[in-house]
Amino acid sequence: MEQQSAVYLDALGANVALSPAMKQELDTLGYTVVHNVVDAEWLAAMRALIDAIVEREGDNLAIEHHQE
């Protein structure tokens, strides 16, 4: 199964080896930052979209996740 996963990840361009620091972050924080995966234009578009959602939702942002 691990080989098959590697094939899929490689096809998606996710074939960057993780540094020891990145592995440590994954183990301790549950995430790591992989720089330069998204180009500047796409990143700007995502940021603008997220900013628009935050502006539109206001105090109700993600309220459905906080209801009990």
Coordinates of N, CA and C in Angstrom, one line a residue:
M1 N 0.8 -1.2 0.0 CA 0.0 0.0 0.0 C 0.9 1.2 0.0
E2 N 2.0 1.2 0.7 CA 2.8 2.4 0.8 C 3.4 2.8 -0.6
Q3 N 3.7 1.8 -1.4 CA 4.2 2.1 -2.8 C 3.1 2.7 -3.6
Q4 N 1.9 2.2 -3.5 CA 0.8 2.8 -4.2 C 0.5 4.2 -3.8
S5 N 0.6 4.5 -2.5 CA 0.4 5.9 -2.1 C 1.5 6.8 -2.6
A6 N 2.7 6.3 -2.7 CA 3.9 7.1 -3.2 C 3.6 7.4 -4.7
V7 N 3.0 6.5 -5.4 CA 2.7 6.7 -6.9 C 1.7 7.9 -7.0
Y8 N 0.7 7.8 -6.2 CA -0.4 8.8 -6.2 C 0.2 10.2 -5.8
L9 N 0.9 10.2 -4.7 CA 1.5 11.5 -4.3 C 2.5 12.1 -5.3
D10 N 3.3 11.2 -6.0 CA 4.2 11.7 -7.0 C 3.4 12.3 -8.2
A11 N 2.3 11.6 -8.5 CA 1.5 12.1 -9.6 C 0.9 13.5 -9.3
L12 N 0.7 13.8 -8.0 CA 0.1 15.1 -7.6 C 1.2 16.1 -7.4
G13 N 2.5 15.7 -7.6 CA 3.6 16.6 -7.3 C 4.0 16.7 -5.9
A14 N 3.5 15.8 -5.1 CA 3.8 15.8 -3.6 C 4.9 14.9 -3.3
N15 N 6.1 15.2 -3.9 CA 7.2 14.3 -3.7 C 8.4 14.9 -3.1
V16 N 8.2 16.0 -2.3 CA 9.2 16.7 -1.6 C 9.6 15.9 -0.3
A17 N 10.8 15.6 -0.1 CA 11.2 14.9 1.1 C 11.1 15.9 2.3
L18 N 10.6 15.4 3.4 CA 10.5 16.2 4.6 C 11.8 16.2 5.3
S19 N 12.1 17.4 5.8 CA 13.3 17.6 6.6 C 13.0 17.0 8.0
P20 N 14.1 16.8 8.8 CA 13.9 16.3 10.2 C 13.0 17.3 11.0
A21 N 13.2 18.6 10.7 CA 12.4 19.6 11.4 C 10.9 19.5 11.0
M22 N 10.7 19.3 9.8 CA 9.3 19.2 9.3 C 8.6 17.9 9.9
K23 N 9.4 16.8 10.0 CA 8.9 15.6 10.6 C 8.6 15.9 12.1
Q24 N 9.4 16.6 12.8 CA 9.2 16.9 14.2 C 8.0 17.8 14.4
E25 N 7.8 18.8 13.5 CA 6.6 19.6 13.5 C 5.3 18.7 13.3
L26 N 5.4 17.8 12.4 CA 4.2 16.9 12.2 C 3.9 16.1 13.4
D27 N 5.0 15.6 14.1 CA 4.8 14.8 15.2 C 4.2 15.6 16.4
T28 N 4.7 16.8 16.6 CA 4.4 17.6 17.8 C 3.2 18.5 17.6
L29 N 3.1 19.1 16.4 CA 2.0 20.1 16.1 C 0.9 19.5 15.3
G30 N 1.2 18.5 14.5 CA 0.2 17.9 13.7 C 0.1 18.5 12.3
Y31 N 1.0 19.4 12.0 CA 1.1 20.0 10.7 C 2.6 20.6 10.5
T32 N 2.9 20.9 9.3 CA 4.1 21.5 8.9 C 3.9 22.4 7.7
V33 N 4.7 23.4 7.5 CA 4.5 24.3 6.4 C 5.5 23.9 5.3
V34 N 4.9 23.7 4.1 CA 5.7 23.3 2.9 C 5.7 24.6 2.0
H35 N 6.8 25.2 2.0 CA 6.9 26.5 1.2 C 7.0 26.3 -0.3
N36 N 6.5 27.3 -1.0 CA 6.5 27.3 -2.4 C 5.7 26.2 -3.1
V37 N 4.7 25.7 -2.5 CA 3.8 24.7 -3.1 C 2.8 25.4 -4.0
V38 N 2.3 26.6 -3.6 CA 1.3 27.3 -4.3 C 2.0 28.6 -4.8
D39 N 1.8 28.9 -6.1 CA 2.4 30.1 -6.6 C 1.7 31.4 -6.1
A40 N 2.4 32.5 -6.2 CA 2.0 33.8 -5.6 C 0.6 34.2 -6.1
E41 N 0.3 34.0 -7.3 CA -1.0 34.4 -7.9 C -2.1 33.6 -7.3
W42 N -1.9 32.3 -7.2 CA -3.0 31.4 -6.6 C -3.1 31.7 -5.1
L43 N -2.0 32.0 -4.4 CA -2.1 32.3 -3.0 C -2.8 33.6 -2.8
A44 N -2.6 34.6 -3.6 CA -3.3 35.9 -3.5 C -4.8 35.7 -3.7
A45 N -5.1 34.9 -4.7 CA -6.6 34.6 -4.9 C -7.2 33.9 -3.8
M46 N -6.5 32.9 -3.2 CA -7.1 32.2 -2.0 C -7.3 33.2 -0.8
R47 N -6.3 34.0 -0.6 CA -6.3 35.0 0.5 C -7.5 35.9 0.3
A48 N -7.7 36.4 -0.9 CA -8.8 37.3 -1.2 C -10.1 36.7 -1.0
L49 N -10.3 35.4 -1.4 CA -11.5 34.7 -1.2 C -11.8 34.5 0.3
I50 N -10.8 34.1 1.1 CA -10.9 33.9 2.5 C -11.3 35.2 3.2
D51 N -10.6 36.3 2.8 CA -10.9 37.6 3.4 C -12.4 38.0 3.1
A52 N -12.9 37.7 1.9 CA -14.2 38.0 1.5 C -15.2 37.2 2.4
I53 N -14.9 35.9 2.6 CA -15.8 35.1 3.4 C -15.8 35.6 4.8
V54 N -14.7 35.9 5.4 CA -14.6 36.5 6.8 C -15.4 37.8 6.9
E55 N -15.2 38.6 5.9 CA -16.0 39.9 5.9 C -17.5 39.7 5.8
R56 N -17.9 38.8 5.0 CA -19.3 38.5 4.8 C -20.0 37.9 6.0
E57 N -19.3 36.9 6.6 CA -19.8 36.1 7.7 C -19.8 36.9 9.0
G58 N -18.8 37.8 9.2 CA -18.7 38.6 10.4 C -18.6 37.7 11.6
D59 N -19.4 38.1 12.6 CA -19.4 37.4 13.9 C -20.0 36.0 13.8
N60 N -20.7 35.7 12.7 CA -21.3 34.4 12.5 C -20.3 33.4 11.8
L61 N -19.1 33.8 11.6 CA -18.1 33.0 10.9 C -18.0 31.6 11.6
A62 N -18.2 30.6 10.9 CA -18.1 29.2 11.4 C -18.9 28.9 12.7
I63 N -20.0 29.6 12.8 CA -20.9 29.4 14.0 C -21.4 28.0 14.0
E64 N -21.6 27.4 12.9 CA -22.2 26.0 12.9 C -21.2 25.0 13.6
H65 N -20.0 25.4 13.7 CA -19.0 24.5 14.3 C -18.9 24.7 15.8
H66 N -19.6 25.7 16.3 CA -19.5 26.1 17.7 C -20.9 25.9 18.5
Q67 N -21.8 25.3 17.8 CA -23.1 25.1 18.4 C -23.1 23.8 19.1
E68 N -23.9 23.8 20.2 CA -24.0 22.5 21.0 C -25.4 22.1 21.1

